[in-house]
Coordinates of C-alpha atoms in Angstrom, one line a residue:
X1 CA -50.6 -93.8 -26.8
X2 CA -48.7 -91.6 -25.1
X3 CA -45.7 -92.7 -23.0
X4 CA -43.6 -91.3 -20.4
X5 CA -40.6 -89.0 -21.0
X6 CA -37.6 -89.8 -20.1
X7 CA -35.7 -86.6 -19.0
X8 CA -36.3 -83.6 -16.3
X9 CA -39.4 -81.2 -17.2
X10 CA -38.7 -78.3 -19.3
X11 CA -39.0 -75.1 -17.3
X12 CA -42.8 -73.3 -17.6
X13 CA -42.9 -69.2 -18.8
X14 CA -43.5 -68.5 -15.4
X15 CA -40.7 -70.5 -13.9
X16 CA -38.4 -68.4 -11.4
X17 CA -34.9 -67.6 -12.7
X18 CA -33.6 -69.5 -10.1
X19 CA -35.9 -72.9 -11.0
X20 CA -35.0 -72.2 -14.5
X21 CA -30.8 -72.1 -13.3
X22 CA -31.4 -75.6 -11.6
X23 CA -33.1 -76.8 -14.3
X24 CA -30.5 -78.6 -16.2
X25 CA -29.3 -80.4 -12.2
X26 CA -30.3 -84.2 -12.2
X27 CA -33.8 -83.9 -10.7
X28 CA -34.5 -86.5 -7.9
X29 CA -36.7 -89.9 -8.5
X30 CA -39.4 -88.1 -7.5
X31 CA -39.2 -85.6 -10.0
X32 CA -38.7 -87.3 -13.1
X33 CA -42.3 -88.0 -13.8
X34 CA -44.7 -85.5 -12.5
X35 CA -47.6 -86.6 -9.5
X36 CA -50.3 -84.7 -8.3
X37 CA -53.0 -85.5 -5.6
X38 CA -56.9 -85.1 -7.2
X39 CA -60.1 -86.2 -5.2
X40 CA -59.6 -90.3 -6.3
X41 CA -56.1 -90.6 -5.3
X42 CA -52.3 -90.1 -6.6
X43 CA -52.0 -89.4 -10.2
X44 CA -48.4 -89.8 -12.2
X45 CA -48.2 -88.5 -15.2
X46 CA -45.4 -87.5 -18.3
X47 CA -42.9 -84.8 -19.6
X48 CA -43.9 -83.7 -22.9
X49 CA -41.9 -80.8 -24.2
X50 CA -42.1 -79.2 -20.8
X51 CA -45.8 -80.0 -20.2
X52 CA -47.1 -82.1 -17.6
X53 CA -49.3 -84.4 -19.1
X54 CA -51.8 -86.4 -17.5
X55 CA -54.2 -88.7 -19.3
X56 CA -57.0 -91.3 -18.9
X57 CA -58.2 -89.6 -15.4
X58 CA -61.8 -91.4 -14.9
X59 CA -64.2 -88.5 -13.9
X60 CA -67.2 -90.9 -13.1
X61 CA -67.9 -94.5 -13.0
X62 CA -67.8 -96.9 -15.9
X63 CA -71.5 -96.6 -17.2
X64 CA -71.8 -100.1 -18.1
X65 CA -73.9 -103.1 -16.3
X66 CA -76.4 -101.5 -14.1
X67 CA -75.0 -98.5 -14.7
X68 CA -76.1 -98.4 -18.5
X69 CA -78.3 -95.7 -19.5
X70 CA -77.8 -94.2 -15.8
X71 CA -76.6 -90.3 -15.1
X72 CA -72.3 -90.5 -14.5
X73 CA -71.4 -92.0 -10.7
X74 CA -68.7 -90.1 -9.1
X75 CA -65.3 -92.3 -9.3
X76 CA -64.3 -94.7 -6.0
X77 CA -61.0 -93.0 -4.9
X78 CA -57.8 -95.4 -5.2
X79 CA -55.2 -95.8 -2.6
X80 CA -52.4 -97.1 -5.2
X81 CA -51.0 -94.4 -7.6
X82 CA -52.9 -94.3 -10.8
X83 CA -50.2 -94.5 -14.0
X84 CA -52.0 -91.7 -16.3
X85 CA -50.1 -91.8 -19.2
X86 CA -52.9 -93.1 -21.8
X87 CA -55.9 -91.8 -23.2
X88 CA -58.8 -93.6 -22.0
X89 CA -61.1 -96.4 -24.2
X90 CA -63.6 -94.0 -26.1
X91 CA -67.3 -94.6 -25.9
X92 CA -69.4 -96.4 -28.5
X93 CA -68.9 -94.7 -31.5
X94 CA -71.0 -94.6 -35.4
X95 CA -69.0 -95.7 -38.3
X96 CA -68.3 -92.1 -39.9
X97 CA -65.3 -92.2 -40.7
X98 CA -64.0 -95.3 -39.0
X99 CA -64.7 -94.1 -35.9
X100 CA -66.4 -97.5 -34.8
X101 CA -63.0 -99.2 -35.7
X102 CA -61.0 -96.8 -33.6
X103 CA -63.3 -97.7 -30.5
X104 CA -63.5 -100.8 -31.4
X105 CA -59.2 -101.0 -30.8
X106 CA -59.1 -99.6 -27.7
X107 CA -61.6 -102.2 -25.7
X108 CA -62.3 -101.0 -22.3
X109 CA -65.8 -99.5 -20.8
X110 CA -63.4 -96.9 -18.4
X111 CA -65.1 -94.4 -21.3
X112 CA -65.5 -91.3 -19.1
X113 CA -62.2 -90.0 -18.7
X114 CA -60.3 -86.4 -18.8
X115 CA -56.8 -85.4 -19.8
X116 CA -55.1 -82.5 -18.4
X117 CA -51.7 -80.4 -19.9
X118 CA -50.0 -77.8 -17.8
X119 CA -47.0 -76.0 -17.8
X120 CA -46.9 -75.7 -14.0
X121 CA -48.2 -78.8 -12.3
X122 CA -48.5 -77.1 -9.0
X123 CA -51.4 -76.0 -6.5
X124 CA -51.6 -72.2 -6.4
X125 CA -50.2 -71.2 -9.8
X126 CA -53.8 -70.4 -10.5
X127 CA -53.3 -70.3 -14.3
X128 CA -56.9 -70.0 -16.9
X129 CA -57.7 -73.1 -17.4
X130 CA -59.4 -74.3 -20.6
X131 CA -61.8 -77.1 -21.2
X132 CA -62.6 -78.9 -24.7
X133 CA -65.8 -80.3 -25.8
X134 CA -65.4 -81.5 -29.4
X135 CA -67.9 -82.0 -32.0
X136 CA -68.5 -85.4 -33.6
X137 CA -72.7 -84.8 -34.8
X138 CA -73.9 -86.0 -31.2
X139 CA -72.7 -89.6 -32.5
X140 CA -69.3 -90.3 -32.1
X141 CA -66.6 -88.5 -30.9
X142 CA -63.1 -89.0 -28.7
X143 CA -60.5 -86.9 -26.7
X144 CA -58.0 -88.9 -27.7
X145 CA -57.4 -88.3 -31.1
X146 CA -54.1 -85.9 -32.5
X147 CA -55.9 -83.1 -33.6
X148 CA -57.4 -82.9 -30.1
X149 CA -53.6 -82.8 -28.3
X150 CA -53.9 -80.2 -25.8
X151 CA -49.9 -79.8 -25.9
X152 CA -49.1 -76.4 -28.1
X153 CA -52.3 -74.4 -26.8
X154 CA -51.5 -75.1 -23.7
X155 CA -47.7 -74.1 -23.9
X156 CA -48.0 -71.1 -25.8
X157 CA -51.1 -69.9 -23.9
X158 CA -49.6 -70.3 -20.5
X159 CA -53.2 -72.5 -19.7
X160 CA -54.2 -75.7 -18.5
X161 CA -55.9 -77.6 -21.3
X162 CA -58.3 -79.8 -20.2
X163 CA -60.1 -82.6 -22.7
X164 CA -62.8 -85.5 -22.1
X165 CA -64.6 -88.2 -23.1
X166 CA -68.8 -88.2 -22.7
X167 CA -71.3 -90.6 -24.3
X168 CA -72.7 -89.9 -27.8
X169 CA -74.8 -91.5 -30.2
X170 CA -78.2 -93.6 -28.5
X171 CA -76.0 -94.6 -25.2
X172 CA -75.5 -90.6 -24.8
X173 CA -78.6 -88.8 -26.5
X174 CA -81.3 -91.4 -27.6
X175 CA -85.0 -90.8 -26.0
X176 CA -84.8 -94.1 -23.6
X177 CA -87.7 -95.3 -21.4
X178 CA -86.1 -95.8 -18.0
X179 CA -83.1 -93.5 -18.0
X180 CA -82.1 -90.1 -17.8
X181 CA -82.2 -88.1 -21.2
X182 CA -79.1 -86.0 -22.0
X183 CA -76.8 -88.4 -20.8
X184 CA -74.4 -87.0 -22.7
X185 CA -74.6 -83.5 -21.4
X186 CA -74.8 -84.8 -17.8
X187 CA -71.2 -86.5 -18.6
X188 CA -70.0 -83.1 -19.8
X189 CA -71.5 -81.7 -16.4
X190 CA -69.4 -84.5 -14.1
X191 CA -66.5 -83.6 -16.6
X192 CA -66.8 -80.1 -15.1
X193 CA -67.6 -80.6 -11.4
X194 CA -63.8 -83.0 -11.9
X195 CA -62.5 -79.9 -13.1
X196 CA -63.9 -77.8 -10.3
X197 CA -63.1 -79.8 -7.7
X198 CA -59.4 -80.7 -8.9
X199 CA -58.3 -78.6 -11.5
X200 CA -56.3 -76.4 -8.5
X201 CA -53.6 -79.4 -8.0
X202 CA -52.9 -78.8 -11.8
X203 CA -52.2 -75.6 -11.5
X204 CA -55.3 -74.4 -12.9
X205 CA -57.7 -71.6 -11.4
X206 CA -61.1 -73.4 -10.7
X207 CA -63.0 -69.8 -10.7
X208 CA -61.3 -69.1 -14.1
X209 CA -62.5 -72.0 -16.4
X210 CA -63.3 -71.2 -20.2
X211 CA -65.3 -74.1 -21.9
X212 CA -64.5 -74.5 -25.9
X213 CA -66.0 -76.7 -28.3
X214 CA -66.9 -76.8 -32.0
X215 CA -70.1 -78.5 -33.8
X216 CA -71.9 -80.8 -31.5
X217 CA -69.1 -79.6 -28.7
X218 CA -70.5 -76.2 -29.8
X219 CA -74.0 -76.9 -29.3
X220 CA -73.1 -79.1 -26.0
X221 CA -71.9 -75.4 -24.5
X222 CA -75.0 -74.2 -25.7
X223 CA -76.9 -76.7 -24.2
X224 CA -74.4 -76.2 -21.1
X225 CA -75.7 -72.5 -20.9
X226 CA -79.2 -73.1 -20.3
X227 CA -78.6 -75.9 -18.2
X228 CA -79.0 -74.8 -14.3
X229 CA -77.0 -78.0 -13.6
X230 CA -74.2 -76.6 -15.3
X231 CA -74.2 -73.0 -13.6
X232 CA -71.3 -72.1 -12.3
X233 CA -69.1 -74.5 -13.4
X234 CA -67.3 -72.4 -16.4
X235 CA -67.0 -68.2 -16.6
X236 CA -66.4 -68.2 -20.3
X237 CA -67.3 -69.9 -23.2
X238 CA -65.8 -70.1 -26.8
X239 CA -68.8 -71.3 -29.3
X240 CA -67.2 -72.7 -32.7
X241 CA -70.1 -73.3 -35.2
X242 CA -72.6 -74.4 -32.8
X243 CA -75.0 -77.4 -34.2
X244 CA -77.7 -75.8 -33.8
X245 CA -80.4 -79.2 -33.7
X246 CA -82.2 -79.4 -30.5
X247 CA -85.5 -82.7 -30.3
X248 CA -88.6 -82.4 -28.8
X249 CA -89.5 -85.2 -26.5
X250 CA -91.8 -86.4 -28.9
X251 CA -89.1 -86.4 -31.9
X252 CA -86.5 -88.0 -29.9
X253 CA -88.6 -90.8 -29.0
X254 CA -89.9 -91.3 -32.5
X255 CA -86.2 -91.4 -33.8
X256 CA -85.1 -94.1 -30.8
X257 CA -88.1 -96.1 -31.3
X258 CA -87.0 -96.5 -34.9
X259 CA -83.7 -97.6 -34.3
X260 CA -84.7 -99.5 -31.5
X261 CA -86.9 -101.6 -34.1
X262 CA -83.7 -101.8 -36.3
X263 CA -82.7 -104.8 -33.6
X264 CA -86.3 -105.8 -33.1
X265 CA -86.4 -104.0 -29.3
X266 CA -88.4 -101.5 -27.5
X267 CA -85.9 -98.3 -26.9
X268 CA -86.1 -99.3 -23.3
X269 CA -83.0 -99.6 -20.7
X270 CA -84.8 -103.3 -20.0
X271 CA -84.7 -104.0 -23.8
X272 CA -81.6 -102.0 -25.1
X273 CA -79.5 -102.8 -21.8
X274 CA -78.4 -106.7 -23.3
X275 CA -77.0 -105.4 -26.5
X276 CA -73.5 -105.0 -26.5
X277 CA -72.3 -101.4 -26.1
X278 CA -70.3 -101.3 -29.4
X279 CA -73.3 -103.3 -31.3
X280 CA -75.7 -100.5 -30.6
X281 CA -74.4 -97.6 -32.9
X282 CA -74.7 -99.9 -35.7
X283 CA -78.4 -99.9 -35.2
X284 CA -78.1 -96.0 -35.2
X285 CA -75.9 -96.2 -39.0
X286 CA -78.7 -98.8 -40.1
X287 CA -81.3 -96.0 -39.4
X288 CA -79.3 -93.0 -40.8
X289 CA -79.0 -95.1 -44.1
X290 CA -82.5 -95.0 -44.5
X291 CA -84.0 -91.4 -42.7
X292 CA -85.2 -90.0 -46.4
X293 CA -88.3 -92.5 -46.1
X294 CA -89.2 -91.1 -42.9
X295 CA -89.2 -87.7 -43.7
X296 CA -92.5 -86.5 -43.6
X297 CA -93.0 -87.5 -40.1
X298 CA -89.2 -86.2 -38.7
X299 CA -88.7 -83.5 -41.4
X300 CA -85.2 -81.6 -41.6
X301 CA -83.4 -84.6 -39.2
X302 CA -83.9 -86.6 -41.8
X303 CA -83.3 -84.6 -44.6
X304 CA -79.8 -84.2 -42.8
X305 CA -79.5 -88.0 -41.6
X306 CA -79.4 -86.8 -37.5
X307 CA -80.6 -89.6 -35.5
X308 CA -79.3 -87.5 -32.1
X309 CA -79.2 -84.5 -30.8
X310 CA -79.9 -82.7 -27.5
X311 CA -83.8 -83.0 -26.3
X312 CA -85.5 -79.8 -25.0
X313 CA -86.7 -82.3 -22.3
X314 CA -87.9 -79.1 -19.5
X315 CA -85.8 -80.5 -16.8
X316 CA -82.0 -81.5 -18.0
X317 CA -82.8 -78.8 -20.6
X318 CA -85.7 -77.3 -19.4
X319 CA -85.3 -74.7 -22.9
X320 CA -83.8 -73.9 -25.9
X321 CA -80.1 -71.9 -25.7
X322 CA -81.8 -69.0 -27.5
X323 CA -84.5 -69.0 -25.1
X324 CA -82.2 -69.2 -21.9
X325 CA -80.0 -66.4 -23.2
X326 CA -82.6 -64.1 -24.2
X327 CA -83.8 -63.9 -20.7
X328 CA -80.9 -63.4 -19.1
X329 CA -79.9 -67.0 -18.3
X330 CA -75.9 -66.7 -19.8
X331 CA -75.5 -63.0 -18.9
X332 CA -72.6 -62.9 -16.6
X333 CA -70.5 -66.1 -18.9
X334 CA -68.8 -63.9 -21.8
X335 CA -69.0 -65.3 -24.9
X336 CA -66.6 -66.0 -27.7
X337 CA -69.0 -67.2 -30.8
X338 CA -68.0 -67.7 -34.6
X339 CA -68.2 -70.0 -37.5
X340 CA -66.3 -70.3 -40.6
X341 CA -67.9 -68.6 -43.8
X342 CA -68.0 -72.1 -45.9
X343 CA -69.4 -74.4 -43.4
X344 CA -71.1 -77.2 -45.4
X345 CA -68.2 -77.3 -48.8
X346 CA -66.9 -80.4 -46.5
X347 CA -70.0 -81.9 -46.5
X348 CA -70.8 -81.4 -49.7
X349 CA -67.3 -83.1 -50.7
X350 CA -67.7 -86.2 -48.6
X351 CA -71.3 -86.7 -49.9
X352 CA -70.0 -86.6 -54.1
X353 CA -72.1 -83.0 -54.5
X354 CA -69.3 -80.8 -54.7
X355 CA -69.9 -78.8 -57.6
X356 CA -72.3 -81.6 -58.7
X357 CA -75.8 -79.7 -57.1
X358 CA -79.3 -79.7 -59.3
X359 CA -81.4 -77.2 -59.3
X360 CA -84.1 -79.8 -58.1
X361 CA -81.7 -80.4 -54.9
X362 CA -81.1 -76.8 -54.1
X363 CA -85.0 -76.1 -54.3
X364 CA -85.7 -79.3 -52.1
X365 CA -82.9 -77.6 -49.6
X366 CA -84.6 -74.0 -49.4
X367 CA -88.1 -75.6 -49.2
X368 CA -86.9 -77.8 -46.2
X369 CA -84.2 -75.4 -44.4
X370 CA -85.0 -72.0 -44.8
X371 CA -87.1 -70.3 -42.3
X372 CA -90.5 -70.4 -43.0
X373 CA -93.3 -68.7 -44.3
X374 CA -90.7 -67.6 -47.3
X375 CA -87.3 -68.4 -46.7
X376 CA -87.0 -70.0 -50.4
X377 CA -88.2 -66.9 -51.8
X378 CA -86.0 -64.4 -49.6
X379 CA -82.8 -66.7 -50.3
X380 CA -83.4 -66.2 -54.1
X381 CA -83.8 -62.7 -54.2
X382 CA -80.9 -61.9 -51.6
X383 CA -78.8 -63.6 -53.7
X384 CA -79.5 -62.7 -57.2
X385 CA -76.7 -64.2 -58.8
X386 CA -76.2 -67.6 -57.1
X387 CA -76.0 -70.4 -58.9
X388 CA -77.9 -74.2 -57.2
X389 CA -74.5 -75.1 -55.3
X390 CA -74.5 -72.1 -54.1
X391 CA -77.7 -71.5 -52.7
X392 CA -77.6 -75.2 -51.7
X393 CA -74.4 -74.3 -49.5
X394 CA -75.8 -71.4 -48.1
X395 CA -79.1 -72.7 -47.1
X396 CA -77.3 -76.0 -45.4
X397 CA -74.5 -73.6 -43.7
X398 CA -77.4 -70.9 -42.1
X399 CA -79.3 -73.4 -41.1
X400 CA -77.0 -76.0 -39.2
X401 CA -74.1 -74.0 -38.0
X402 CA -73.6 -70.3 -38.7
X403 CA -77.4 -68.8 -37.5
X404 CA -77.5 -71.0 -34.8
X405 CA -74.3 -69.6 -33.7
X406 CA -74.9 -65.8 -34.1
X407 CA -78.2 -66.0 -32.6
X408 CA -76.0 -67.0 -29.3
X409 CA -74.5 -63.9 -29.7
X410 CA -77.3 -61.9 -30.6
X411 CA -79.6 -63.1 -27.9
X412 CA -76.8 -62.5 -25.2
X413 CA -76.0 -59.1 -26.0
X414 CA -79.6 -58.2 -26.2
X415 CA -79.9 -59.7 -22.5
X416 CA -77.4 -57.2 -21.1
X417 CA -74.8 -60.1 -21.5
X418 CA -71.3 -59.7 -23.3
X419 CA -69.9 -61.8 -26.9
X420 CA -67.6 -61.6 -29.4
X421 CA -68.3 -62.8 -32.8
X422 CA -65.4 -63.9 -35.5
X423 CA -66.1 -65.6 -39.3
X424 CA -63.3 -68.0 -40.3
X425 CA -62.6 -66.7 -43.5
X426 CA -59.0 -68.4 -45.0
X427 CA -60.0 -71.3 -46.9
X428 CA -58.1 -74.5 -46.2
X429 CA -55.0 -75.2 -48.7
X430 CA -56.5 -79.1 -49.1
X431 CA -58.0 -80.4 -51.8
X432 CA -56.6 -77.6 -54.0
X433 CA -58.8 -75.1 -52.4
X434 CA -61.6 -76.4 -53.1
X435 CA -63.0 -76.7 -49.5
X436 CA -62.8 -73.2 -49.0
X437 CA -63.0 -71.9 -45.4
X438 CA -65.2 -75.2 -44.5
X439 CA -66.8 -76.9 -41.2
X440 CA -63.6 -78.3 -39.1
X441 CA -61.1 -75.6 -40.6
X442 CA -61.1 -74.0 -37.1
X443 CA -60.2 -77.0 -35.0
X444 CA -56.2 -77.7 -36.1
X445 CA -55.9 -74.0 -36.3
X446 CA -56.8 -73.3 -32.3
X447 CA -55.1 -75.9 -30.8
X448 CA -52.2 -75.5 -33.4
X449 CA -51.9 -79.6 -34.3
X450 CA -51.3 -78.8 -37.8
X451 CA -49.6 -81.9 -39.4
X452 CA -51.4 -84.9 -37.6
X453 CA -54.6 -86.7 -37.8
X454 CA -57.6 -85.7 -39.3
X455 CA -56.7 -82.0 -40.1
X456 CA -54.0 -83.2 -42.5
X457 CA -56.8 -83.4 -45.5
X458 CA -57.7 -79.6 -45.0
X459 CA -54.4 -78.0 -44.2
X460 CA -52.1 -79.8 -46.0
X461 CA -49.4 -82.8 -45.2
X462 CA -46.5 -79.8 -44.8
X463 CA -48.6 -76.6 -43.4
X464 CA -47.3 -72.9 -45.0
X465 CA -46.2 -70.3 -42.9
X466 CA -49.6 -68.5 -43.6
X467 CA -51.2 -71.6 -41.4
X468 CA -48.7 -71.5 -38.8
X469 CA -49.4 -67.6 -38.7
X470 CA -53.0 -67.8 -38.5
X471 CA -52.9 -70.6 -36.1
X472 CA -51.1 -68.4 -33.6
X473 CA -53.5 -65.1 -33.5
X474 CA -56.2 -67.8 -33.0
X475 CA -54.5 -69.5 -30.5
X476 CA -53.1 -65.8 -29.1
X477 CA -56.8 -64.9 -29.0
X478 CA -58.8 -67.8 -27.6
X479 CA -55.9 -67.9 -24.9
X480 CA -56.1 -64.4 -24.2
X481 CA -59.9 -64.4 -24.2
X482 CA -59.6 -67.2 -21.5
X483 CA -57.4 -65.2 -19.0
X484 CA -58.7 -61.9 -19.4
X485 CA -61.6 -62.0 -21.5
X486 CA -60.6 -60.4 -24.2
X487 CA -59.4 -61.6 -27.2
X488 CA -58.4 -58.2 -29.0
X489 CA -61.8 -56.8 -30.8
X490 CA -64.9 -55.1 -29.8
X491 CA -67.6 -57.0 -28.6
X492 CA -70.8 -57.4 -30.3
X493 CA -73.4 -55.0 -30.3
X494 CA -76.9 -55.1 -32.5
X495 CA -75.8 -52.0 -33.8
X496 CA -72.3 -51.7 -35.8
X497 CA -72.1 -55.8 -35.1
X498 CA -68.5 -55.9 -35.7
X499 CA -66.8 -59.0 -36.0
X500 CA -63.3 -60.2 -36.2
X501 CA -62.4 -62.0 -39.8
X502 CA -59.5 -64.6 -39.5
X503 CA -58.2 -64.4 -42.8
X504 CA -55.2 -64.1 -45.2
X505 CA -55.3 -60.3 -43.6
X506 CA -57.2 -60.7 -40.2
X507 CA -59.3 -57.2 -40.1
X508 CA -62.2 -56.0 -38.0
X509 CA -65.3 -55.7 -39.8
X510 CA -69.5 -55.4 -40.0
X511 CA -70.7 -58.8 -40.0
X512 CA -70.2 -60.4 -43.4
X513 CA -73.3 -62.5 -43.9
X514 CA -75.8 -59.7 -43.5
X515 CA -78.0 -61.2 -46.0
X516 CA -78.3 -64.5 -44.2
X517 CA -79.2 -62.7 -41.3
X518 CA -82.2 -60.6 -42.8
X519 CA -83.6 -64.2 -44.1
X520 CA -83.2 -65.7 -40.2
X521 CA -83.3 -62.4 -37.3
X522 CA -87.0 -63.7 -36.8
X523 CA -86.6 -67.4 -36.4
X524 CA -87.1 -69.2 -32.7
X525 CA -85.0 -71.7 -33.6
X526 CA -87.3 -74.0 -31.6
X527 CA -87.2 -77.7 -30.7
X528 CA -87.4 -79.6 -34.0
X529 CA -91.1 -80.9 -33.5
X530 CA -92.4 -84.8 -34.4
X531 CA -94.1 -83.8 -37.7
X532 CA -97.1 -86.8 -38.1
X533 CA -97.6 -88.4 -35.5

């Protein structure tokens, strides 16, 4: 939780002389905790290290009681001030990683909420502003933890950070008779209409929004892109190793039935609506434990244990990214896409496979993941010399993050549209190297929360000046993409395709993963079908 500070605000970068002179004056009681108006009312928020901090803003109703299941309300306005100095209750969350436990501690249904960091808290400064959608596997998920602290980017960027809260798991994504799908996109959408509609008494420029995310918050943009609810509502978009799963109708259905079953209900909003909000992802985990015996009739989601993900539905998301972008539909958002080069050496730690992979388990992985007719074949004879883990890894990282996420860029720049493509290369210091440059790696180093939460595991308890150092030319260049679109290489072209490598020695470059790219430049990446029905 975050509390109030105490003293005067520190003077922003583009403070006059003259305010930054004053600044050290006793400021008046007005002054010693910043307030700005928004659409619901007064908001008072905190000092922290000369940004004003604001957190725990509902964007929407509650979507509990007959709201369940529903699309986001717009929030009732509020004639008291609103103290906004704490994050707001997370939604529902699965139990990766404790995440149920952390929702479970801060009770409350207020779950749709935004935070907002600026250094100059005042209408007209018109500074970029940039919203976060982080990733979480479409099933949990919260804005409020460290490694999402929108402080430091925000500071050293000379933006307005903005982060949120939307639904995720089956209260967010699952295929539910009676309601909406893509709940959890249409949260993301109300997130941004807040932003466009209030963003200005922050001090942020509503025609100059940049929406970033990584993993599911990578695909969400994605999503967000071919989405005509969403148009309009960002100019820019940062892609960080896109989850690239998208459901058929008929495959999200299947899935929710299943878990539905799990409590001995229909997935209905009449059925599902009595079970306690923070009861229902445990249904979800029940299901993911067991996916493998359901395999031939959900293929690759449950080889991967992904009970949710966005559904190709033809109205919320009338079609896939791919297919929006190659026509056009993304062409005047500019793009900033990447991934790291060892996406799934997490994974493969956290499952006990690290340098434990069969050559029964890496064939079972090319037969399931690589792109048809041959995939299995091509992988083997692009890469000659790779071992099982490594063709395991390889298979797993193409097809969940790193294709996905270059196809954005290749299917944009083929429209007439403009991108930028980087590969995280610097592999995290953690686990004595072992992780390499691995899924996550990218988060702590953008926002610059090196030494808290999460992030601690990959970069270290004590980061080395080589972090710190590659920390700020991301930050430098996600910043300075947001405000002029640009963030200091070429764009991407189908030709040379350079890309920018982040690095122990940051260098411009022809796209490193050529070989993956061969095996997948054909593949639709369609909606992931029901198998058997």
């Amino acid at each position: 939780m975050t509390t109030a500070a105490s003293g005067p605000p520190e003077p922003s970068r583009s403070s006059s002389a003259s305010a930054s002179a004053s600044a050290s004056a006793p400021p008046p009681a007005s002054a010693s905790r910043p307030e700005v108006r928004a659409a619901g009312g007064v908001l008072r928020g905190s000092w922290e290290a000369g940004m004003a901090v604001f957190l725990g803003i509902p964007f929407a109703e509650p979507p509990v009681g007959a709201l369940r299941f529903a699309a986001p309300r717009p929030v009732r306005g509020r004639s008291e001030v609103r103290e906004a100095v704490a994050y707001g209750p997370p939604p529902p969350q699965a139990g990766m990683f404790g995440m149920d436990a952390l929702s479970q501690d801060a009770p409350g249904d207020d779950w749709l909420t935004v935070n907002v960091w600026s250094p100059e808290p005042t209408a007209g400064a018109g500074l970029p502003v940039m919203v976060w959608i982080q990733g979480g596997a479409f099933v949990f998920g919260m804005s409020g933890l460290p490694e999402y602290d929108g402080g430091r980017l925000a500071r050293d960027g000379d933006v307005v950070v903005v982060t949120f809260n939307y639904r995720v798991g089956i209260e967010g994504f699952g295929q539910i008779e009676g309601a909406p799908p893509n709940r959890g996109l249409l949260d993301q959408v109300a997130a941004l209409e807040w932003v466009r509609d209030n963003i200005r008494a922050f001090g942020g420029d509503p025609e100059r929004v940049t929406v970033f995310g990584q993993s599911a918050g990578g695909g969400s943009i994605a999503a967000l892109l071919a989405m005509d609810r969403a148009a309009g509502l960002f100019h820019r978009a940062v892609v960080q190793s896109a989850q690239g799963t998208f459901f058929s109708p008929g495959l999200a259905a299947d899935i929710a039935t299943a878990c539905a079953a799990e409590l001995g209900l229909r997935p209905t909003v009449t059925d599902l609506s009595g079970v306690p909000p923070h009861e229902l992802p445990a249904a979800s985990d029940a299901l993911g434990a067991t996916m493998d015996r359901w395999a031939e009739r959900w293929g690759q989601p449950a080889y991967r244990t992904i009970p949710v993900s966005p559904v190709v539905d033809g109205d919320i998301l009338p079609v896939t990214p791919w297919q929006a972008l190659a026509v056009g539909a993304g062409r005047d958002v500019e793009l900033l896409v990447g991934h790291t080069r060892d996406e799934h050496r997490l994974f493969a730690a956290i499952s006990g496979l690290l340098g434990a992979v069969s050559e029964d388990q890496a064939a079972a992985a090319l037969r399931l993941l690589a792109p048809s007719p041959d995939g299995a074949r091509r992988y083997r004879e692009a890469f000659p010399e790779a071992g099982p883990e490594t063709l395991y890894e390889l298979v797993h990282s193409d097809w969940l993050f790193r294709m996905p996420t270059l196809h954005l860029a290749e299917a944009q720049t083929v429209a007439g549209g403009r991108a930028h493509v980087y590969e995280l290369t610097w592999p995290a210091p953690g686990m004595g190297g072992a992780l390499g440059a691995c899924h996550g790696l990218d988060v702590p180093l953008v926002f610059g929360n090196l030494d808290r939460g999460q992030p601690a595991m990959l970069i270290g308890e004590a980061p080395s000046p080589e972090a710190e150092a590659l920390s700020e030319r991301m930050r430098a260049a996600w910043t300075s993409f947001a405000a002029h679109g640009d963030p200091g290489w070429p764009p991407y072209d189908t030709e040379r395709r350079l890309v920018q490598l982040f690095g122990t020695e940051s260098a411009v470059t022809a796209y490193p993963e050529e070989s993956s790219r061969l095996i997948w430049q054909d593949h639709p990446f369609p909606a992931l079908p029901l198998i058997n029905r």
